[in-house]
PDB file of C-alpha atoms in Angstrom:
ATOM      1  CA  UNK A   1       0.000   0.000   0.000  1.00 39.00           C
ATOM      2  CA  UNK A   2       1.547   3.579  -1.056  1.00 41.00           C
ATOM      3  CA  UNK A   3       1.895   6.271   1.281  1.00 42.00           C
ATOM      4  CA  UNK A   4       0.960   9.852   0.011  1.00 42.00           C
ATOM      5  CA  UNK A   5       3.515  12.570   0.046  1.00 44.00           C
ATOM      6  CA  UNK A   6       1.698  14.518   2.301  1.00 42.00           C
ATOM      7  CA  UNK A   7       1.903  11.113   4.942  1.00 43.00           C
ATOM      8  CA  UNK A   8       5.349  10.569   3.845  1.00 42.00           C
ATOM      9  CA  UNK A   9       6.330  13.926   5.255  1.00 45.00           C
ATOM     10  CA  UNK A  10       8.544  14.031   8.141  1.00 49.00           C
ATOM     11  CA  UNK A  11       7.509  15.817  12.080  1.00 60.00           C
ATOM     12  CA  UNK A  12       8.992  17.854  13.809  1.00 62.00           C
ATOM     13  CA  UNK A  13       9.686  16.410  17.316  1.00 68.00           C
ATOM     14  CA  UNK A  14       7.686  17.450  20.402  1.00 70.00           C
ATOM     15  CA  UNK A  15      10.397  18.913  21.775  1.00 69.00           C
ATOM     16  CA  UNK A  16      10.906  20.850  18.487  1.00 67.00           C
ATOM     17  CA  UNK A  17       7.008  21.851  18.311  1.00 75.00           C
ATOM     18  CA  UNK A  18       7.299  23.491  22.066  1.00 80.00           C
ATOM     19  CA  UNK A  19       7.261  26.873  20.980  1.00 76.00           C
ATOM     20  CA  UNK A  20       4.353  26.257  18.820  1.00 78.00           C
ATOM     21  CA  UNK A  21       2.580  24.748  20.850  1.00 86.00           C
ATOM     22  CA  UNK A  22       2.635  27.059  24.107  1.00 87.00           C
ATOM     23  CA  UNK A  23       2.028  29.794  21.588  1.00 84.00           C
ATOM     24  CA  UNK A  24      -1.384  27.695  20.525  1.00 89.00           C
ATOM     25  CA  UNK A  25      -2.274  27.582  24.326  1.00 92.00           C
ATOM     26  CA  UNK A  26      -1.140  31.738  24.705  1.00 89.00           C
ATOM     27  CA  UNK A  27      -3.606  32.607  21.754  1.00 88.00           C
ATOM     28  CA  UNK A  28      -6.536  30.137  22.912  1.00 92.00           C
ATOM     29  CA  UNK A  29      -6.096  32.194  26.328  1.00 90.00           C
ATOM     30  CA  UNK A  30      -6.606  35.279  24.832  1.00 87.00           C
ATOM     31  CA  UNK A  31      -9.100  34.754  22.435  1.00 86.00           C
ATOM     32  CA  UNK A  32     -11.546  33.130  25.186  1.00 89.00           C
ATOM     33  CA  UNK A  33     -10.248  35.669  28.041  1.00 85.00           C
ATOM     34  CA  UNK A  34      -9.920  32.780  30.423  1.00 87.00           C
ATOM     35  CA  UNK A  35      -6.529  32.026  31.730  1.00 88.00           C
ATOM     36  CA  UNK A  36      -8.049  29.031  34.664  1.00 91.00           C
ATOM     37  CA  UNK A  37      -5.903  26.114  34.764  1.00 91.00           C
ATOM     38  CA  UNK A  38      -8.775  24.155  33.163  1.00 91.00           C
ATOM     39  CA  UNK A  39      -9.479  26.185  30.018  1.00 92.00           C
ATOM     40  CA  UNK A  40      -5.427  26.296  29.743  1.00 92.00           C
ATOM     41  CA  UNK A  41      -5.031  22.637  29.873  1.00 94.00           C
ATOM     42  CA  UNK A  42      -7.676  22.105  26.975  1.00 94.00           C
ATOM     43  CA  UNK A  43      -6.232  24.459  25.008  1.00 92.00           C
ATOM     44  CA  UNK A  44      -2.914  22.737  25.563  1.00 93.00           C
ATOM     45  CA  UNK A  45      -4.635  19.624  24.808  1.00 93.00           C
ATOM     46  CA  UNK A  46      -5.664  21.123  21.392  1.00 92.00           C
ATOM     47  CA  UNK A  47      -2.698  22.742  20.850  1.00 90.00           C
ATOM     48  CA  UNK A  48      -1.521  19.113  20.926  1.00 89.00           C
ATOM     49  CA  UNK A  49      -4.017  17.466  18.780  1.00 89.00           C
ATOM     50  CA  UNK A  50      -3.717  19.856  16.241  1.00 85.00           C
ATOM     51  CA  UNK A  51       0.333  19.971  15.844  1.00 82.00           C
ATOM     52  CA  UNK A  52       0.761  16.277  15.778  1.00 81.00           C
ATOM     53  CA  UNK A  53      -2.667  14.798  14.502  1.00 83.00           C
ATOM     54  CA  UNK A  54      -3.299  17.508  11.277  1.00 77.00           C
ATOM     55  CA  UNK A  55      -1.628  17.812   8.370  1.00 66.00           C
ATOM     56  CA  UNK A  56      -0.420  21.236   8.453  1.00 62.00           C
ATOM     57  CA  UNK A  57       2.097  23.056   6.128  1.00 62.00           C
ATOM     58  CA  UNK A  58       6.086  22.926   7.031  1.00 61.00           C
ATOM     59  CA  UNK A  59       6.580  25.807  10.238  1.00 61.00           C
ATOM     60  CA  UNK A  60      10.590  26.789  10.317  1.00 64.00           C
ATOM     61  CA  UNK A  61      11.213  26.146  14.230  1.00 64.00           C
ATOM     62  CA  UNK A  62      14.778  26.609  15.734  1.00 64.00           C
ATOM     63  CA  UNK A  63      14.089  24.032  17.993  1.00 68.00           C
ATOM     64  CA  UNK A  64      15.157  25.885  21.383  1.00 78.00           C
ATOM     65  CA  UNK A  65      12.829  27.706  24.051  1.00 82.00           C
ATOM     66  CA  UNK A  66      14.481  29.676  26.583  1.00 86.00           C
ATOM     67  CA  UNK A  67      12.064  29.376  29.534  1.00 89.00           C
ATOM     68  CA  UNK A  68      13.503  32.515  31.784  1.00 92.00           C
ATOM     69  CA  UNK A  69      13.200  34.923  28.804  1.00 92.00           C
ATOM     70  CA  UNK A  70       9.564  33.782  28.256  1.00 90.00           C
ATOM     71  CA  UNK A  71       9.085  34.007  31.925  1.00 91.00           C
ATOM     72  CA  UNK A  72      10.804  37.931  31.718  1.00 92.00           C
ATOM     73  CA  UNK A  73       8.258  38.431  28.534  1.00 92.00           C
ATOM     74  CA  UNK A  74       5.284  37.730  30.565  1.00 90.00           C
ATOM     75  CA  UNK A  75       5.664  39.707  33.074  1.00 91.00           C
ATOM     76  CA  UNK A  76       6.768  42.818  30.866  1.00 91.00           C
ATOM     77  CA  UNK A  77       3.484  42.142  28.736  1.00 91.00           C
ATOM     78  CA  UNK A  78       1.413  42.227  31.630  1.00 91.00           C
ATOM     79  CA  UNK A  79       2.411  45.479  32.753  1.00 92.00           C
ATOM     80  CA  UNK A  80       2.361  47.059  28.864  1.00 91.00           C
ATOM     81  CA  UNK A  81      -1.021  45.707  28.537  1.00 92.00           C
ATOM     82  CA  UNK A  82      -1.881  47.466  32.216  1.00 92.00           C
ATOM     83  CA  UNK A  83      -0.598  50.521  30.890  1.00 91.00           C
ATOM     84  CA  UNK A  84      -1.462  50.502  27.601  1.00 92.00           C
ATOM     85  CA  UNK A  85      -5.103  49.830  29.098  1.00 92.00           C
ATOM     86  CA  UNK A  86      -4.661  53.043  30.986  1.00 93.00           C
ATOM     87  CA  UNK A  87      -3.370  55.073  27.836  1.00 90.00           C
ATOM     88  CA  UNK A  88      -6.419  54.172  25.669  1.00 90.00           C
ATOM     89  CA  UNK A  89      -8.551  55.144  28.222  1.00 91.00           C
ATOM     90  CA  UNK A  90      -7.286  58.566  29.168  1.00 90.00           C
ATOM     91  CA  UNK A  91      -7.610  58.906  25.267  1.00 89.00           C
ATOM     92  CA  UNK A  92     -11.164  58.065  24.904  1.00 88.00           C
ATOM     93  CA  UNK A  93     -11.759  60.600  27.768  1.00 87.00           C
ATOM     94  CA  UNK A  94      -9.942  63.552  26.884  1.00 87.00           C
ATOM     95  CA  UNK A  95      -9.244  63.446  23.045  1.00 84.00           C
ATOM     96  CA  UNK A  96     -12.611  61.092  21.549  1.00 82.00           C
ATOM     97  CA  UNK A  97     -13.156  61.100  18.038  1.00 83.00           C
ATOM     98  CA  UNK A  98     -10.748  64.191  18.172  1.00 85.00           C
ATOM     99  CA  UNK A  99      -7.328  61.531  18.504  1.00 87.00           C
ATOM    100  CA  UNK A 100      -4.603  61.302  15.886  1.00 87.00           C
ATOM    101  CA  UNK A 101      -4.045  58.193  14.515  1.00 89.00           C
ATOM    102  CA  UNK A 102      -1.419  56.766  11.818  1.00 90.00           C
ATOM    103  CA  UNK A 103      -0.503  53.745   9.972  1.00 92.00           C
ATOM    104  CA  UNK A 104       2.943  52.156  10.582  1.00 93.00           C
ATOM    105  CA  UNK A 105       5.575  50.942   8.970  1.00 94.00           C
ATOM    106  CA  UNK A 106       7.611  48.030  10.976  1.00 94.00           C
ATOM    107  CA  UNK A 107      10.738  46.475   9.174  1.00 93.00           C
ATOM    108  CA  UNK A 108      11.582  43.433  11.099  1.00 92.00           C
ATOM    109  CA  UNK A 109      14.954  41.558  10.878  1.00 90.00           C
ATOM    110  CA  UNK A 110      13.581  38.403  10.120  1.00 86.00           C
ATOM    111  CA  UNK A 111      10.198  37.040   7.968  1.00 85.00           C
ATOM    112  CA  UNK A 112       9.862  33.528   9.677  1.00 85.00           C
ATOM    113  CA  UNK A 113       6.347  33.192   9.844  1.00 85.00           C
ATOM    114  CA  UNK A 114       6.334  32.052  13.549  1.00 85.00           C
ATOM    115  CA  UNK A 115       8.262  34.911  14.763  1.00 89.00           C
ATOM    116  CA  UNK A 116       6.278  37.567  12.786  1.00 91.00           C
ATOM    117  CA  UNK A 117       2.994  35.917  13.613  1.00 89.00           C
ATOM    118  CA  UNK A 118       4.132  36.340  17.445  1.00 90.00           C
ATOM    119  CA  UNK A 119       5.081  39.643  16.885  1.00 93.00           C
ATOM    120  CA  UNK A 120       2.048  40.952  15.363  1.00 93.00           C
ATOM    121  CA  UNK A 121      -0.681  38.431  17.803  1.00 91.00           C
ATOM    122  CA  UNK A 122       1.675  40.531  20.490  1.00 93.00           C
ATOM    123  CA  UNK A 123       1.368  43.726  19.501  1.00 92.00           C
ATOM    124  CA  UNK A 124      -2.324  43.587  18.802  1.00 91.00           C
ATOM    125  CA  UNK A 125      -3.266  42.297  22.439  1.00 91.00           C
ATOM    126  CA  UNK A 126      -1.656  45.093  23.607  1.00 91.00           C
ATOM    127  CA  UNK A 127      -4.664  48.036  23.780  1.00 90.00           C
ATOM    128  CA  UNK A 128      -3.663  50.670  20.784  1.00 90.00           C
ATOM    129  CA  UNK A 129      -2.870  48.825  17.816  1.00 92.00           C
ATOM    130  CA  UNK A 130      -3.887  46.404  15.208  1.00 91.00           C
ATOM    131  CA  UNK A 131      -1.773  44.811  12.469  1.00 93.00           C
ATOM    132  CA  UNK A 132      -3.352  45.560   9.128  1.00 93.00           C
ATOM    133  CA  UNK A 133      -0.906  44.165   6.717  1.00 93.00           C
ATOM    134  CA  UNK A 134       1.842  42.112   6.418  1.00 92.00           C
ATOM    135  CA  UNK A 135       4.507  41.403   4.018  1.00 92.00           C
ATOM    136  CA  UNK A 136       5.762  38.307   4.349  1.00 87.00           C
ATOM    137  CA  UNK A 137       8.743  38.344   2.115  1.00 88.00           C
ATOM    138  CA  UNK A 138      10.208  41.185   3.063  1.00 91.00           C
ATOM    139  CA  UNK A 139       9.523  40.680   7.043  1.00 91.00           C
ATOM    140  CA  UNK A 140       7.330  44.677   7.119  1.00 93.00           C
ATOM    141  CA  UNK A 141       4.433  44.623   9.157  1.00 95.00           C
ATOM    142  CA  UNK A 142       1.539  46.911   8.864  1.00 95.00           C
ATOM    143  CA  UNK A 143      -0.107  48.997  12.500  1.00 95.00           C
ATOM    144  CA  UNK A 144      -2.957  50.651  12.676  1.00 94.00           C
ATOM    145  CA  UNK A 145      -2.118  52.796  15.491  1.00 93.00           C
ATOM    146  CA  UNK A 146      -4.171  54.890  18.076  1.00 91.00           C
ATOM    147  CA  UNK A 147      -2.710  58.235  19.114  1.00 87.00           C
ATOM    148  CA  UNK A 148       0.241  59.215  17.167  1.00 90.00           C
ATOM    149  CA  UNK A 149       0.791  62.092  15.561  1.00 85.00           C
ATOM    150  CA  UNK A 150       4.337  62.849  15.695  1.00 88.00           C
ATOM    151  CA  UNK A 151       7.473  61.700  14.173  1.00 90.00           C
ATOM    152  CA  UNK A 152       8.468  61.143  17.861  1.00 90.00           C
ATOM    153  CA  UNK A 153       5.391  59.011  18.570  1.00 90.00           C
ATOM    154  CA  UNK A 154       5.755  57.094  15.445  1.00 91.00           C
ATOM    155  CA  UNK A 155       9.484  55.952  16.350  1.00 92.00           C
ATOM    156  CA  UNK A 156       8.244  54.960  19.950  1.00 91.00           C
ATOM    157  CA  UNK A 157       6.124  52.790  18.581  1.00 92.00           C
ATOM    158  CA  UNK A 158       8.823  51.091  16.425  1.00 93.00           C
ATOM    159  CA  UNK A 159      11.024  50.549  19.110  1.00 92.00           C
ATOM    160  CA  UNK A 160       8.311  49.268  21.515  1.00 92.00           C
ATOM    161  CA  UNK A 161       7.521  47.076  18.299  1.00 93.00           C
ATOM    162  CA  UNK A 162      10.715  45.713  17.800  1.00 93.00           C
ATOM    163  CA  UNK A 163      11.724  45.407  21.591  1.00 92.00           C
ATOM    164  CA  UNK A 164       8.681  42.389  21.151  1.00 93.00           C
ATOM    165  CA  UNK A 165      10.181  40.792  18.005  1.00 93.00           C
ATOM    166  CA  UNK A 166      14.051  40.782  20.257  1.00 93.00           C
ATOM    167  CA  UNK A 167      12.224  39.416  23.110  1.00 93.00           C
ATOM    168  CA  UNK A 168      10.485  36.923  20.733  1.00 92.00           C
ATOM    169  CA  UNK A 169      13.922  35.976  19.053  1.00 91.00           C
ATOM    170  CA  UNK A 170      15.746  35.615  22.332  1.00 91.00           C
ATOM    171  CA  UNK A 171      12.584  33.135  23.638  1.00 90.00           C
ATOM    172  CA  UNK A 172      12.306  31.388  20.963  1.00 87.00           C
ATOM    173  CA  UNK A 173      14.350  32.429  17.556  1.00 85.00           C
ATOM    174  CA  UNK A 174      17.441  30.318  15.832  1.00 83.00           C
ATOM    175  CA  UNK A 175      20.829  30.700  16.677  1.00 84.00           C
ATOM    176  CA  UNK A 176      20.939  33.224  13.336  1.00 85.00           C
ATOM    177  CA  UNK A 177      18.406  35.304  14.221  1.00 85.00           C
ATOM    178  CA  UNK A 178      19.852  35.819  17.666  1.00 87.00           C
ATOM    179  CA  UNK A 179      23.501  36.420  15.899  1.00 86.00           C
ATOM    180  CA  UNK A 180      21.553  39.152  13.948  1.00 85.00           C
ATOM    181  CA  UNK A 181      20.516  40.509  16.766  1.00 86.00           C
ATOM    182  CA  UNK A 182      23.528  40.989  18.326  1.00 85.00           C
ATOM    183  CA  UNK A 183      24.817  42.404  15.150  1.00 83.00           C
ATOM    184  CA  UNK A 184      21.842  45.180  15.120  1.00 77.00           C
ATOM    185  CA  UNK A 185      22.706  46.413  18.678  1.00 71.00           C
ATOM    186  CA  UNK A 186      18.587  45.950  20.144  1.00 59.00           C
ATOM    187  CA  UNK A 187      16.098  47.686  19.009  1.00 51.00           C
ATOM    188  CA  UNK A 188      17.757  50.032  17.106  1.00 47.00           C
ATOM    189  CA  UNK A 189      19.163  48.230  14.870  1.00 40.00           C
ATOM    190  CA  UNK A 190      16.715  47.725  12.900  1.00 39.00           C
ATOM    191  CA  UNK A 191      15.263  49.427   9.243  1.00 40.00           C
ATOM    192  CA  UNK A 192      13.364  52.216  10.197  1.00 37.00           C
ATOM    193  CA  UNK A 193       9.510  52.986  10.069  1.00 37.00           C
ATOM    194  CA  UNK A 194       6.774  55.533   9.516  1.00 37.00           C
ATOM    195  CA  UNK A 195       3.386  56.433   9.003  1.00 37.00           C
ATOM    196  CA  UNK A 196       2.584  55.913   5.124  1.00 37.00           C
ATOM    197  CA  UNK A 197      -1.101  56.570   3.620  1.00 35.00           C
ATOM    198  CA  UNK A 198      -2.231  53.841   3.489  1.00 36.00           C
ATOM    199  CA  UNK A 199      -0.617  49.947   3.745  1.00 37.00           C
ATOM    200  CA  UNK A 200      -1.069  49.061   0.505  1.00 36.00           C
ATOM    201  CA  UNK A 201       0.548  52.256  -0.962  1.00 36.00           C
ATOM    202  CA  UNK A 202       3.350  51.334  -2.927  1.00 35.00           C
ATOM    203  CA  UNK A 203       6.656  51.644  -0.989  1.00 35.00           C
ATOM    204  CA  UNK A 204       8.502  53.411  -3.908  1.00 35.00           C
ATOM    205  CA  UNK A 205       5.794  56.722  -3.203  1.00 38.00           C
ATOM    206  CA  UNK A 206       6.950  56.611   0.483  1.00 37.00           C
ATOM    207  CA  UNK A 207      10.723  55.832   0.283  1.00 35.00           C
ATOM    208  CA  UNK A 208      13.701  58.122  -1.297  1.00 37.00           C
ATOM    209  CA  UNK A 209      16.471  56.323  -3.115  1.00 37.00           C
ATOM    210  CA  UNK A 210      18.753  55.302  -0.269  1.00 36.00           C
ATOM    211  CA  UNK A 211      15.301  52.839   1.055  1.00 40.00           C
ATOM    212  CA  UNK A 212      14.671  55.716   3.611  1.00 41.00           C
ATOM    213  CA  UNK A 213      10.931  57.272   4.292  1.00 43.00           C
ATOM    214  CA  UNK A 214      10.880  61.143   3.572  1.00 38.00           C
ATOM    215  CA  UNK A 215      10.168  63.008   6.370  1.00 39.00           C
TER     216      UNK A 215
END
């Protein structure tokens, strides 16, 4: 009896599909708002199910997971989400329909789908922002963000963005991506960003020669 290519095709180890997986159980928090132990342990019992029953297409995984980074990340996101929380609302209070708003350009340093897909679920838990677009191939992702209307404001916002995708890479990125990290310095290393008119305005209208945005 012949196996189909699709059977034939090798899995990742458990081990390997870690990251995944406690990112599965993360998301399946969040989208039900219920972090009890119960509702965690069937998600996790999903999250399971799904990575090693379905057939699902090839995720790159570096196969570590550095547990005392993702325990630092937690806590950190906790407290942005408190004060994020508190920013929104002293928005809606003072400014109201009155508020600035922009949409952002984020050049990452890597486009593995895992990371970015971390980096944007992140960012778009935290109250403020929503990821609008992305593009894949050359690792940009799209914000919608809520009260910017500086220059100043704009390149907060990057940083806070890519302070995520480091803390992401240091959890749970390859040995390259963390190398290129190192290489960029943090943060500000990285390609810089900008409000644009609209995401799917072509890049050419928004950039100078040198790759830059125009002020």
């Amino acid at each position: 009896m012949s196996t189909s290519p699709m059977q034939r095709r090798s899995r990742n180890s458990l081990r390997a599909e870690l990251p995944l997986i406690l990112w599965l159980v993360v998301v399946w928090g969040a989208l039900w708002g219920d972090w009890s132990v119960g509702n965690l342990v069937f998600g996790l019992i999903l999250a399971v199910f799904v990575t090693r029953t379905l057939t699902l297409p090839p995720v790159r995984l570096s196969g570590r997971f550095n547990v005392l980074h993702f325990a630092l990340f937690v806590v950190t996101f906790i407290w942005q989400v408190a004060r994020a929380s508190i920013h929104v609302f002293g928005v809606a209070l003072m400014q109201g329909p009155k508020v600035h708003n922009a949409v952002l350009r984020v050049k990452l340093r890597q486009n593995n789908d895992l990371l970015m897909t971390a980096v944007g679920h992140t960012m778009a838990l935290i109250p403020g922002s929503l990821v609008v677009e992305v593009d894949r191939g050359n690792g940009i992702l799209y914000f919608h963000v809520l009260d910017v209307s500086t220059p100043e404001e704009a390149e907060s916002f990057r940083e806070s963005a890519l302070n995520i995708e480091a803390a992401w890479i240091k959890i749970m990125g390859s040995k390259k991506d963390l190398a290129r990290l190192e290489a960029s310095g943090g943060a500000g290393g990285a390609d810089a960003s900008g409000a644009v008119a609209s995401p799917t305005t072509k890049m050419n209208k928004a950039l100078d020669g040198r790759g830059e945005e125009r002020p």
